[in-house]
mmCIF file with all atom_site columns, C-alpha atoms in Angstrom:
data_model
loop_
_atom_site.group_PDB
_atom_site.id
_atom_site.type_symbol
_atom_site.label_atom_id
_atom_site.label_alt_id
_atom_site.label_comp_id
_atom_site.label_asym_id
_atom_site.label_entity_id
_atom_site.label_seq_id
_atom_site.pdbx_PDB_ins_code
_atom_site.Cartn_x
_atom_site.Cartn_y
_atom_site.Cartn_z
_atom_site.occupancy
_atom_site.B_iso_or_equiv
_atom_site.pdbx_formal_charge
_atom_site.auth_seq_id
_atom_site.auth_comp_id
_atom_site.auth_asym_id
_atom_site.auth_atom_id
_atom_site.pdbx_PDB_model_num
ATOM 1   C CA . VAL A 1 1   ? -2.081  -34.979 -3.930  1.00 63.00 ? 1   VAL A CA 1
ATOM 2   C CA . SER A 1 2   ? -4.430  -33.609 -0.178  1.00 68.00 ? 2   SER A CA 1
ATOM 3   C CA . TRP A 1 3   ? -5.092  -35.716 1.805   1.00 66.00 ? 3   TRP A CA 1
ATOM 4   C CA . SER A 1 4   ? -7.577  -36.585 4.252   1.00 70.00 ? 4   SER A CA 1
ATOM 5   C CA . ASP A 1 5   ? -9.802  -38.308 6.212   1.00 69.00 ? 5   ASP A CA 1
ATOM 6   C CA . ASN A 1 6   ? -13.419 -39.682 5.250   1.00 68.00 ? 6   ASN A CA 1
ATOM 7   C CA . GLU A 1 7   ? -14.751 -36.719 7.380   1.00 70.00 ? 7   GLU A CA 1
ATOM 8   C CA . GLN A 1 8   ? -18.305 -36.277 5.035   1.00 70.00 ? 8   GLN A CA 1
ATOM 9   C CA . ILE A 1 9   ? -17.134 -32.274 4.544   1.00 69.00 ? 9   ILE A CA 1
ATOM 10  C CA . MET A 1 10  ? -13.694 -33.403 3.065   1.00 73.00 ? 10  MET A CA 1
ATOM 11  C CA . ILE A 1 11  ? -15.443 -36.059 0.370   1.00 76.00 ? 11  ILE A CA 1
ATOM 12  C CA . GLY A 1 12  ? -18.278 -33.790 -0.454  1.00 81.00 ? 12  GLY A CA 1
ATOM 13  C CA . GLN A 1 13  ? -19.604 -32.132 -3.964  1.00 85.00 ? 13  GLN A CA 1
ATOM 14  C CA . GLY A 1 14  ? -17.704 -29.294 -1.788  1.00 86.00 ? 14  GLY A CA 1
ATOM 15  C CA . MET A 1 15  ? -14.633 -29.873 -1.062  1.00 82.00 ? 15  MET A CA 1
ATOM 16  C CA . ALA A 1 16  ? -14.565 -31.563 -5.113  1.00 84.00 ? 16  ALA A CA 1
ATOM 17  C CA . GLY A 1 17  ? -15.439 -28.163 -6.511  1.00 88.00 ? 17  GLY A CA 1
ATOM 18  C CA . VAL A 1 18  ? -12.195 -26.350 -4.795  1.00 86.00 ? 18  VAL A CA 1
ATOM 19  C CA . ALA A 1 19  ? -10.584 -28.803 -5.734  1.00 85.00 ? 19  ALA A CA 1
ATOM 20  C CA . GLN A 1 20  ? -11.123 -29.347 -8.812  1.00 87.00 ? 20  GLN A CA 1
ATOM 21  C CA . LYS A 1 21  ? -10.518 -25.260 -9.320  1.00 90.00 ? 21  LYS A CA 1
ATOM 22  C CA . HIS A 1 22  ? -7.279  -24.723 -7.632  1.00 87.00 ? 22  HIS A CA 1
ATOM 23  C CA . ASN A 1 23  ? -6.149  -28.147 -10.156 1.00 86.00 ? 23  ASN A CA 1
ATOM 24  C CA . ARG A 1 24  ? -5.518  -30.588 -7.047  1.00 84.00 ? 24  ARG A CA 1
ATOM 25  C CA . VAL A 1 25  ? -6.711  -34.347 -6.486  1.00 82.00 ? 25  VAL A CA 1
ATOM 26  C CA . THR A 1 26  ? -8.479  -35.019 -3.448  1.00 80.00 ? 26  THR A CA 1
ATOM 27  C CA . ASN A 1 27  ? -7.320  -38.351 -1.372  1.00 77.00 ? 27  ASN A CA 1
ATOM 28  C CA . GLN A 1 28  ? -8.274  -39.994 1.507   1.00 76.00 ? 28  GLN A CA 1
ATOM 29  C CA . SER A 1 29  ? -6.605  -42.089 3.667   1.00 72.00 ? 29  SER A CA 1
ATOM 30  C CA . LEU A 1 30  ? -7.885  -45.664 4.685   1.00 70.00 ? 30  LEU A CA 1
ATOM 31  C CA . GLU A 1 31  ? -10.955 -45.643 6.784   1.00 68.00 ? 31  GLU A CA 1
ATOM 32  C CA . TYR A 1 32  ? -9.584  -45.072 11.418  1.00 66.00 ? 32  TYR A CA 1
ATOM 33  C CA . ARG A 1 33  ? -6.156  -45.879 10.654  1.00 66.00 ? 33  ARG A CA 1
ATOM 34  C CA . PRO A 1 34  ? -4.780  -42.818 11.516  1.00 60.00 ? 34  PRO A CA 1
ATOM 35  C CA . THR A 1 35  ? -0.665  -43.713 10.507  1.00 61.00 ? 35  THR A CA 1
ATOM 36  C CA . GLY A 1 36  ? -2.292  -43.179 6.695   1.00 62.00 ? 36  GLY A CA 1
ATOM 37  C CA . ASN A 1 37  ? -3.080  -39.400 7.132   1.00 61.00 ? 37  ASN A CA 1
ATOM 38  C CA . ALA A 1 38  ? 0.639   -38.797 9.623   1.00 61.00 ? 38  ALA A CA 1
ATOM 39  C CA . GLY A 1 39  ? 1.428   -35.889 8.672   1.00 61.00 ? 39  GLY A CA 1
ATOM 40  C CA . ALA A 1 40  ? -2.179  -34.405 9.560   1.00 61.00 ? 40  ALA A CA 1
ATOM 41  C CA . GLU A 1 41  ? -2.186  -37.252 12.786  1.00 64.00 ? 41  GLU A CA 1
ATOM 42  C CA . SER A 1 42  ? 1.597   -36.828 14.594  1.00 66.00 ? 42  SER A CA 1
ATOM 43  C CA . VAL A 1 43  ? -0.246  -32.636 14.575  1.00 70.00 ? 43  VAL A CA 1
ATOM 44  C CA . PHE A 1 44  ? -2.204  -33.333 16.404  1.00 73.00 ? 44  PHE A CA 1
ATOM 45  C CA . ARG A 1 45  ? -0.555  -35.741 19.132  1.00 77.00 ? 45  ARG A CA 1
ATOM 46  C CA . ILE A 1 46  ? 2.511   -32.954 18.739  1.00 82.00 ? 46  ILE A CA 1
ATOM 47  C CA . VAL A 1 47  ? 1.580   -29.952 19.260  1.00 86.00 ? 47  VAL A CA 1
ATOM 48  C CA . PRO A 1 48  ? -0.618  -30.262 21.962  1.00 88.00 ? 48  PRO A CA 1
ATOM 49  C CA . ASN A 1 49  ? 1.898   -32.225 24.360  1.00 88.00 ? 49  ASN A CA 1
ATOM 50  C CA . GLU A 1 50  ? 3.851   -29.328 24.178  1.00 88.00 ? 50  GLU A CA 1
ATOM 51  C CA . MET A 1 51  ? 1.757   -26.760 24.601  1.00 90.00 ? 51  MET A CA 1
ATOM 52  C CA . ARG A 1 52  ? 1.229   -29.504 27.823  1.00 91.00 ? 52  ARG A CA 1
ATOM 53  C CA . LYS A 1 53  ? 4.659   -28.640 28.924  1.00 90.00 ? 53  LYS A CA 1
ATOM 54  C CA . ILE A 1 54  ? 4.022   -25.046 28.170  1.00 90.00 ? 54  ILE A CA 1
ATOM 55  C CA . TYR A 1 55  ? 1.408   -24.459 31.148  1.00 90.00 ? 55  TYR A CA 1
ATOM 56  C CA . ALA A 1 56  ? 3.152   -26.801 33.989  1.00 91.00 ? 56  ALA A CA 1
ATOM 57  C CA . ARG A 1 57  ? 5.830   -24.122 33.230  1.00 89.00 ? 57  ARG A CA 1
ATOM 58  C CA . THR A 1 58  ? 4.112   -21.147 33.345  1.00 89.00 ? 58  THR A CA 1
ATOM 59  C CA . GLY A 1 59  ? 1.120   -21.921 35.184  1.00 89.00 ? 59  GLY A CA 1
ATOM 60  C CA . GLY A 1 60  ? -0.728  -19.742 31.569  1.00 87.00 ? 60  GLY A CA 1
ATOM 61  C CA . PRO A 1 61  ? -5.181  -19.410 31.670  1.00 88.00 ? 61  PRO A CA 1
ATOM 62  C CA . GLU A 1 62  ? -6.447  -22.366 29.038  1.00 88.00 ? 62  GLU A CA 1
ATOM 63  C CA . GLU A 1 63  ? -8.102  -18.433 28.364  1.00 90.00 ? 63  GLU A CA 1
ATOM 64  C CA . PHE A 1 64  ? -4.206  -17.986 25.624  1.00 90.00 ? 64  PHE A CA 1
ATOM 65  C CA . TRP A 1 65  ? -4.764  -21.466 24.201  1.00 90.00 ? 65  TRP A CA 1
ATOM 66  C CA . ASP A 1 66  ? -4.449  -19.826 21.017  1.00 89.00 ? 66  ASP A CA 1
ATOM 67  C CA . LEU A 1 67  ? -1.692  -18.017 21.725  1.00 91.00 ? 67  LEU A CA 1
ATOM 68  C CA . VAL A 1 68  ? -0.241  -20.843 23.328  1.00 90.00 ? 68  VAL A CA 1
ATOM 69  C CA . ALA A 1 69  ? -0.217  -23.333 20.261  1.00 89.00 ? 69  ALA A CA 1
ATOM 70  C CA . LEU A 1 70  ? 1.318   -20.682 17.923  1.00 88.00 ? 70  LEU A CA 1
ATOM 71  C CA . GLU A 1 71  ? 4.373   -20.677 20.621  1.00 87.00 ? 71  GLU A CA 1
ATOM 72  C CA . ALA A 1 72  ? 4.437   -24.866 20.529  1.00 88.00 ? 72  ALA A CA 1
ATOM 73  C CA . GLU A 1 73  ? 4.781   -25.229 16.949  1.00 84.00 ? 73  GLU A CA 1
ATOM 74  C CA . ARG A 1 74  ? 7.319   -21.962 16.935  1.00 82.00 ? 74  ARG A CA 1
ATOM 75  C CA . LEU A 1 75  ? 9.336   -23.774 19.778  1.00 82.00 ? 75  LEU A CA 1
ATOM 76  C CA . LEU A 1 76  ? 8.718   -28.062 18.078  1.00 81.00 ? 76  LEU A CA 1
ATOM 77  C CA . ARG A 1 77  ? 9.316   -26.135 13.985  1.00 77.00 ? 77  ARG A CA 1
ATOM 78  C CA . ILE A 1 78  ? 13.051  -24.211 15.509  1.00 77.00 ? 78  ILE A CA 1
ATOM 79  C CA . GLY A 1 79  ? 13.992  -27.198 17.903  1.00 74.00 ? 79  GLY A CA 1
ATOM 80  C CA . ARG A 1 80  ? 12.183  -31.183 17.106  1.00 73.00 ? 80  ARG A CA 1
ATOM 81  C CA . VAL A 1 81  ? 15.038  -33.461 15.656  1.00 72.00 ? 81  VAL A CA 1
ATOM 82  C CA . GLY A 1 82  ? 13.727  -34.785 12.455  1.00 70.00 ? 82  GLY A CA 1
ATOM 83  C CA . PRO A 1 83  ? 14.051  -37.051 9.685   1.00 71.00 ? 83  PRO A CA 1
ATOM 84  C CA . GLY A 1 84  ? 18.441  -36.818 9.319   1.00 75.00 ? 84  GLY A CA 1
ATOM 85  C CA . GLY A 1 85  ? 18.382  -35.948 12.618  1.00 77.00 ? 85  GLY A CA 1
ATOM 86  C CA . ILE A 1 86  ? 18.135  -31.705 12.270  1.00 75.00 ? 86  ILE A CA 1
ATOM 87  C CA . SER A 1 87  ? 15.159  -29.164 12.969  1.00 73.00 ? 87  SER A CA 1
ATOM 88  C CA . PRO A 1 88  ? 12.626  -27.837 10.011  1.00 73.00 ? 88  PRO A CA 1
ATOM 89  C CA . TYR A 1 89  ? 15.152  -24.580 10.885  1.00 74.00 ? 89  TYR A CA 1
ATOM 90  C CA . GLU A 1 90  ? 18.548  -25.763 10.166  1.00 78.00 ? 90  GLU A CA 1
ATOM 91  C CA . HIS A 1 91  ? 16.876  -27.235 6.836   1.00 74.00 ? 91  HIS A CA 1
ATOM 92  C CA . ARG A 1 92  ? 15.808  -24.399 6.221   1.00 76.00 ? 92  ARG A CA 1
ATOM 93  C CA . ASN A 1 93  ? 18.873  -21.902 7.408   1.00 79.00 ? 93  ASN A CA 1
ATOM 94  C CA . GLN A 1 94  ? 21.618  -24.232 7.385   1.00 79.00 ? 94  GLN A CA 1
ATOM 95  C CA . SER A 1 95  ? 22.578  -23.462 10.415  1.00 77.00 ? 95  SER A CA 1
ATOM 96  C CA . ARG A 1 96  ? 22.014  -24.639 13.615  1.00 74.00 ? 96  ARG A CA 1
ATOM 97  C CA . PRO A 1 97  ? 19.499  -22.904 15.789  1.00 69.00 ? 97  PRO A CA 1
ATOM 98  C CA . ASP A 1 98  ? 21.413  -20.299 18.464  1.00 67.00 ? 98  ASP A CA 1
ATOM 99  C CA . PHE A 1 99  ? 18.939  -20.270 21.389  1.00 61.00 ? 99  PHE A CA 1
ATOM 100 C CA . ALA A 1 100 ? 19.938  -17.890 23.445  1.00 56.00 ? 100 ALA A CA 1
ATOM 101 C CA . VAL A 1 101 ? 18.382  -15.636 20.804  1.00 56.00 ? 101 VAL A CA 1
ATOM 102 C CA . LEU A 1 102 ? 15.876  -17.360 19.909  1.00 58.00 ? 102 LEU A CA 1
ATOM 103 C CA . GLY A 1 103 ? 14.256  -18.521 22.380  1.00 54.00 ? 103 GLY A CA 1
ATOM 104 C CA . ARG A 1 104 ? 14.520  -14.890 24.511  1.00 67.00 ? 104 ARG A CA 1
ATOM 105 C CA . GLY A 1 105 ? 11.253  -13.256 25.045  1.00 72.00 ? 105 GLY A CA 1
ATOM 106 C CA . THR A 1 106 ? 10.074  -17.595 27.516  1.00 83.00 ? 106 THR A CA 1
ATOM 107 C CA . PHE A 1 107 ? 6.699   -17.828 26.264  1.00 88.00 ? 107 PHE A CA 1
ATOM 108 C CA . GLY A 1 108 ? 4.037   -16.098 29.737  1.00 90.00 ? 108 GLY A CA 1
ATOM 109 C CA . CYS A 1 109 ? 7.017   -15.169 31.406  1.00 91.00 ? 109 CYS A CA 1
ATOM 110 C CA . ARG A 1 110 ? 7.511   -11.323 33.463  1.00 92.00 ? 110 ARG A CA 1
ATOM 111 C CA . ALA A 1 111 ? 7.495   -8.739  30.592  1.00 92.00 ? 111 ALA A CA 1
ATOM 112 C CA . ILE A 1 112 ? 8.587   -4.603  30.820  1.00 92.00 ? 112 ILE A CA 1
ATOM 113 C CA . ALA A 1 113 ? 7.229   -3.085  27.083  1.00 92.00 ? 113 ALA A CA 1
ATOM 114 C CA . ARG A 1 114 ? 7.168   1.068   26.802  1.00 88.00 ? 114 ARG A CA 1
ATOM 115 C CA . LYS A 1 115 ? 3.834   2.347   27.018  1.00 86.00 ? 115 LYS A CA 1
ATOM 116 C CA . PRO A 1 116 ? 2.690   3.429   23.088  1.00 82.00 ? 116 PRO A CA 1
ATOM 117 C CA . GLU A 1 117 ? 2.556   7.567   23.613  1.00 79.00 ? 117 GLU A CA 1
ATOM 118 C CA . PRO A 1 118 ? -0.215  7.670   22.643  1.00 79.00 ? 118 PRO A CA 1
ATOM 119 C CA . TRP A 1 119 ? -1.320  6.043   25.930  1.00 78.00 ? 119 TRP A CA 1
ATOM 120 C CA . ARG A 1 120 ? -0.032  8.387   27.975  1.00 81.00 ? 120 ARG A CA 1
ATOM 121 C CA . ARG A 1 121 ? -0.958  10.861  29.972  1.00 83.00 ? 121 ARG A CA 1
ATOM 122 C CA . ASN A 1 122 ? 1.154   13.217  30.323  1.00 86.00 ? 122 ASN A CA 1
ATOM 123 C CA . LYS A 1 123 ? 5.295   12.971  30.099  1.00 82.00 ? 123 LYS A CA 1
ATOM 124 C CA . HIS A 1 124 ? 5.391   12.145  34.209  1.00 81.00 ? 124 HIS A CA 1
ATOM 125 C CA . ASP A 1 125 ? 2.831   9.051   33.232  1.00 81.00 ? 125 ASP A CA 1
ATOM 126 C CA . LEU A 1 126 ? 5.527   5.755   33.557  1.00 82.00 ? 126 LEU A CA 1
ATOM 127 C CA . ARG A 1 127 ? 6.460   5.027   30.625  1.00 85.00 ? 127 ARG A CA 1
ATOM 128 C CA . ASN A 1 128 ? 7.022   0.953   31.650  1.00 89.00 ? 128 ASN A CA 1
ATOM 129 C CA . VAL A 1 129 ? 3.604   -1.294  31.508  1.00 90.00 ? 129 VAL A CA 1
ATOM 130 C CA . ASN A 1 130 ? 4.205   -4.249  33.335  1.00 91.00 ? 130 ASN A CA 1
ATOM 131 C CA . GLY A 1 131 ? 2.800   -7.771  31.474  1.00 92.00 ? 131 GLY A CA 1
ATOM 132 C CA . VAL A 1 132 ? 3.197   -11.177 30.569  1.00 93.00 ? 132 VAL A CA 1
ATOM 133 C CA . CYS A 1 133 ? 5.269   -11.996 27.738  1.00 92.00 ? 133 CYS A CA 1
ATOM 134 C CA . MET A 1 134 ? 2.891   -13.725 24.655  1.00 93.00 ? 134 MET A CA 1
ATOM 135 C CA . GLY A 1 135 ? 5.652   -14.471 22.196  1.00 89.00 ? 135 GLY A CA 1
ATOM 136 C CA . ARG A 1 136 ? 5.878   -13.811 18.969  1.00 87.00 ? 136 ARG A CA 1
ATOM 137 C CA . SER A 1 137 ? 3.613   -11.412 16.677  1.00 87.00 ? 137 SER A CA 1
ATOM 138 C CA . ARG A 1 138 ? 2.719   -13.076 13.073  1.00 85.00 ? 138 ARG A CA 1
ATOM 139 C CA . THR A 1 139 ? 2.017   -9.856  12.343  1.00 89.00 ? 139 THR A CA 1
ATOM 140 C CA . LYS A 1 140 ? 4.273   -6.861  12.724  1.00 88.00 ? 140 LYS A CA 1
ATOM 141 C CA . PRO A 1 141 ? 7.574   -7.077  14.145  1.00 89.00 ? 141 PRO A CA 1
ATOM 142 C CA . GLY A 1 142 ? 7.821   -7.520  17.831  1.00 88.00 ? 142 GLY A CA 1
ATOM 143 C CA . TRP A 1 143 ? 6.346   -9.326  21.282  1.00 91.00 ? 143 TRP A CA 1
ATOM 144 C CA . ILE A 1 144 ? 3.064   -9.507  23.002  1.00 92.00 ? 144 ILE A CA 1
ATOM 145 C CA . VAL A 1 145 ? 2.554   -8.675  26.300  1.00 93.00 ? 145 VAL A CA 1
ATOM 146 C CA . TRP A 1 146 ? -0.586  -9.168  27.642  1.00 93.00 ? 146 TRP A CA 1
ATOM 147 C CA . SER A 1 147 ? -1.209  -7.045  30.758  1.00 91.00 ? 147 SER A CA 1
ATOM 148 C CA . PRO A 1 148 ? -3.910  -7.018  33.423  1.00 89.00 ? 148 PRO A CA 1
ATOM 149 C CA . ASP A 1 149 ? -4.346  -3.577  33.116  1.00 86.00 ? 149 ASP A CA 1
ATOM 150 C CA . TYR A 1 150 ? -4.256  -2.914  29.157  1.00 88.00 ? 150 TYR A CA 1
ATOM 151 C CA . GLY A 1 151 ? -4.963  -6.240  27.858  1.00 90.00 ? 151 GLY A CA 1
ATOM 152 C CA . PHE A 1 152 ? -2.690  -6.768  24.226  1.00 92.00 ? 152 PHE A CA 1
ATOM 153 C CA . MET A 1 153 ? -0.372  -5.199  23.015  1.00 91.00 ? 153 MET A CA 1
ATOM 154 C CA . THR A 1 154 ? 2.551   -5.380  21.010  1.00 91.00 ? 154 THR A CA 1
ATOM 155 C CA . SER A 1 155 ? 6.021   -3.822  21.368  1.00 90.00 ? 155 SER A CA 1
ATOM 156 C CA . VAL A 1 156 ? 9.546   -4.182  19.823  1.00 89.00 ? 156 VAL A CA 1
ATOM 157 C CA . ASP A 1 157 ? 10.700  -2.197  22.723  1.00 89.00 ? 157 ASP A CA 1
ATOM 158 C CA . VAL A 1 158 ? 10.305  -4.598  25.974  1.00 91.00 ? 158 VAL A CA 1
ATOM 159 C CA . LEU A 1 159 ? 12.657  -6.610  29.059  1.00 91.00 ? 159 LEU A CA 1
ATOM 160 C CA . PHE A 1 160 ? 12.131  -9.971  29.223  1.00 90.00 ? 160 PHE A CA 1
ATOM 161 C CA . LEU A 1 161 ? 12.468  -11.322 33.224  1.00 89.00 ? 161 LEU A CA 1
ATOM 162 C CA . GLU A 1 162 ? 12.568  -15.062 32.091  1.00 85.00 ? 162 GLU A CA 1
ATOM 163 C CA . HIS A 1 163 ? 13.316  -16.720 35.719  1.00 87.00 ? 163 HIS A CA 1
ATOM 164 C CA . GLN A 1 164 ? 9.659   -15.092 37.217  1.00 89.00 ? 164 GLN A CA 1
ATOM 165 C CA . PHE A 1 165 ? 6.769   -16.355 35.454  1.00 91.00 ? 165 PHE A CA 1
ATOM 166 C CA . PRO A 1 166 ? 3.478   -14.479 37.343  1.00 91.00 ? 166 PRO A CA 1
ATOM 167 C CA . PHE A 1 167 ? 0.881   -16.723 36.409  1.00 90.00 ? 167 PHE A CA 1
ATOM 168 C CA . LEU A 1 168 ? 2.744   -19.499 38.094  1.00 88.00 ? 168 LEU A CA 1
ATOM 169 C CA . ASP A 1 169 ? 4.044   -17.868 41.024  1.00 84.00 ? 169 ASP A CA 1
ATOM 170 C CA . GLY A 1 170 ? -0.158  -15.228 41.653  1.00 81.00 ? 170 GLY A CA 1
ATOM 171 C CA . THR A 1 171 ? 1.725   -12.228 40.866  1.00 80.00 ? 171 THR A CA 1
ATOM 172 C CA . VAL A 1 172 ? -1.023  -12.070 37.985  1.00 76.00 ? 172 VAL A CA 1
ATOM 173 C CA . SER A 1 173 ? -3.783  -12.821 37.085  1.00 70.00 ? 173 SER A CA 1
ATOM 174 C CA . LEU A 1 174 ? -7.003  -13.050 34.287  1.00 65.00 ? 174 LEU A CA 1
ATOM 175 C CA . GLU A 1 175 ? -8.554  -11.398 37.109  1.00 63.00 ? 175 GLU A CA 1
ATOM 176 C CA . ASP A 1 176 ? -6.922  -8.681  38.167  1.00 48.00 ? 176 ASP A CA 1
ATOM 177 C CA . SER A 1 177 ? -8.159  -7.127  34.694  1.00 48.00 ? 177 SER A CA 1
ATOM 178 C CA . SER A 1 178 ? -9.445  -3.190  35.620  1.00 46.00 ? 178 SER A CA 1
ATOM 179 C CA . SER A 1 179 ? -11.814 -3.966  31.841  1.00 42.00 ? 179 SER A CA 1
ATOM 180 C CA . GLY A 1 180 ? -12.957 -7.697  32.498  1.00 40.00 ? 180 GLY A CA 1
ATOM 181 C CA . GLU A 1 181 ? -11.529 -8.048  29.251  1.00 41.00 ? 181 GLU A CA 1
ATOM 182 C CA . VAL A 1 182 ? -8.854  -11.637 28.973  1.00 38.00 ? 182 VAL A CA 1
#
């Protein structure tokens, strides 16, 4: 059963056709009663709250809201205690999360990543990029690092300085970017 609210697009013929194609039954919650759609509504209540905490802790700009949302979801999946007193991580892995390992790479902390060889001008060029940790990559192994000089990059060779927050202390800002892009 696919639950949704009574938004026109969700109760239209197009959605009914998609549901029928995938052999799904659709049902709608009561109008103006978010408790009838608790799964979806709780996400819209819980994730933004976690995002506000990340923004307050890191001082990150709102331009990175999509990465902040992914990090909030990751933190909630690992640490939020659900029914039965266990987190989704514990339920899936049958063990408590080791935050010393899972927490590595605090979102928004200073990160020093290895500069990819094609980006180096010669063998005397710097081998590292100073940037900000933007969380784990969902498409490649490694971490997303944003640098004002190079933009976004993904690297597995990253040193995290987890008590330094460049956006919070003002040492890095979006205006520092030489390319003018985020």
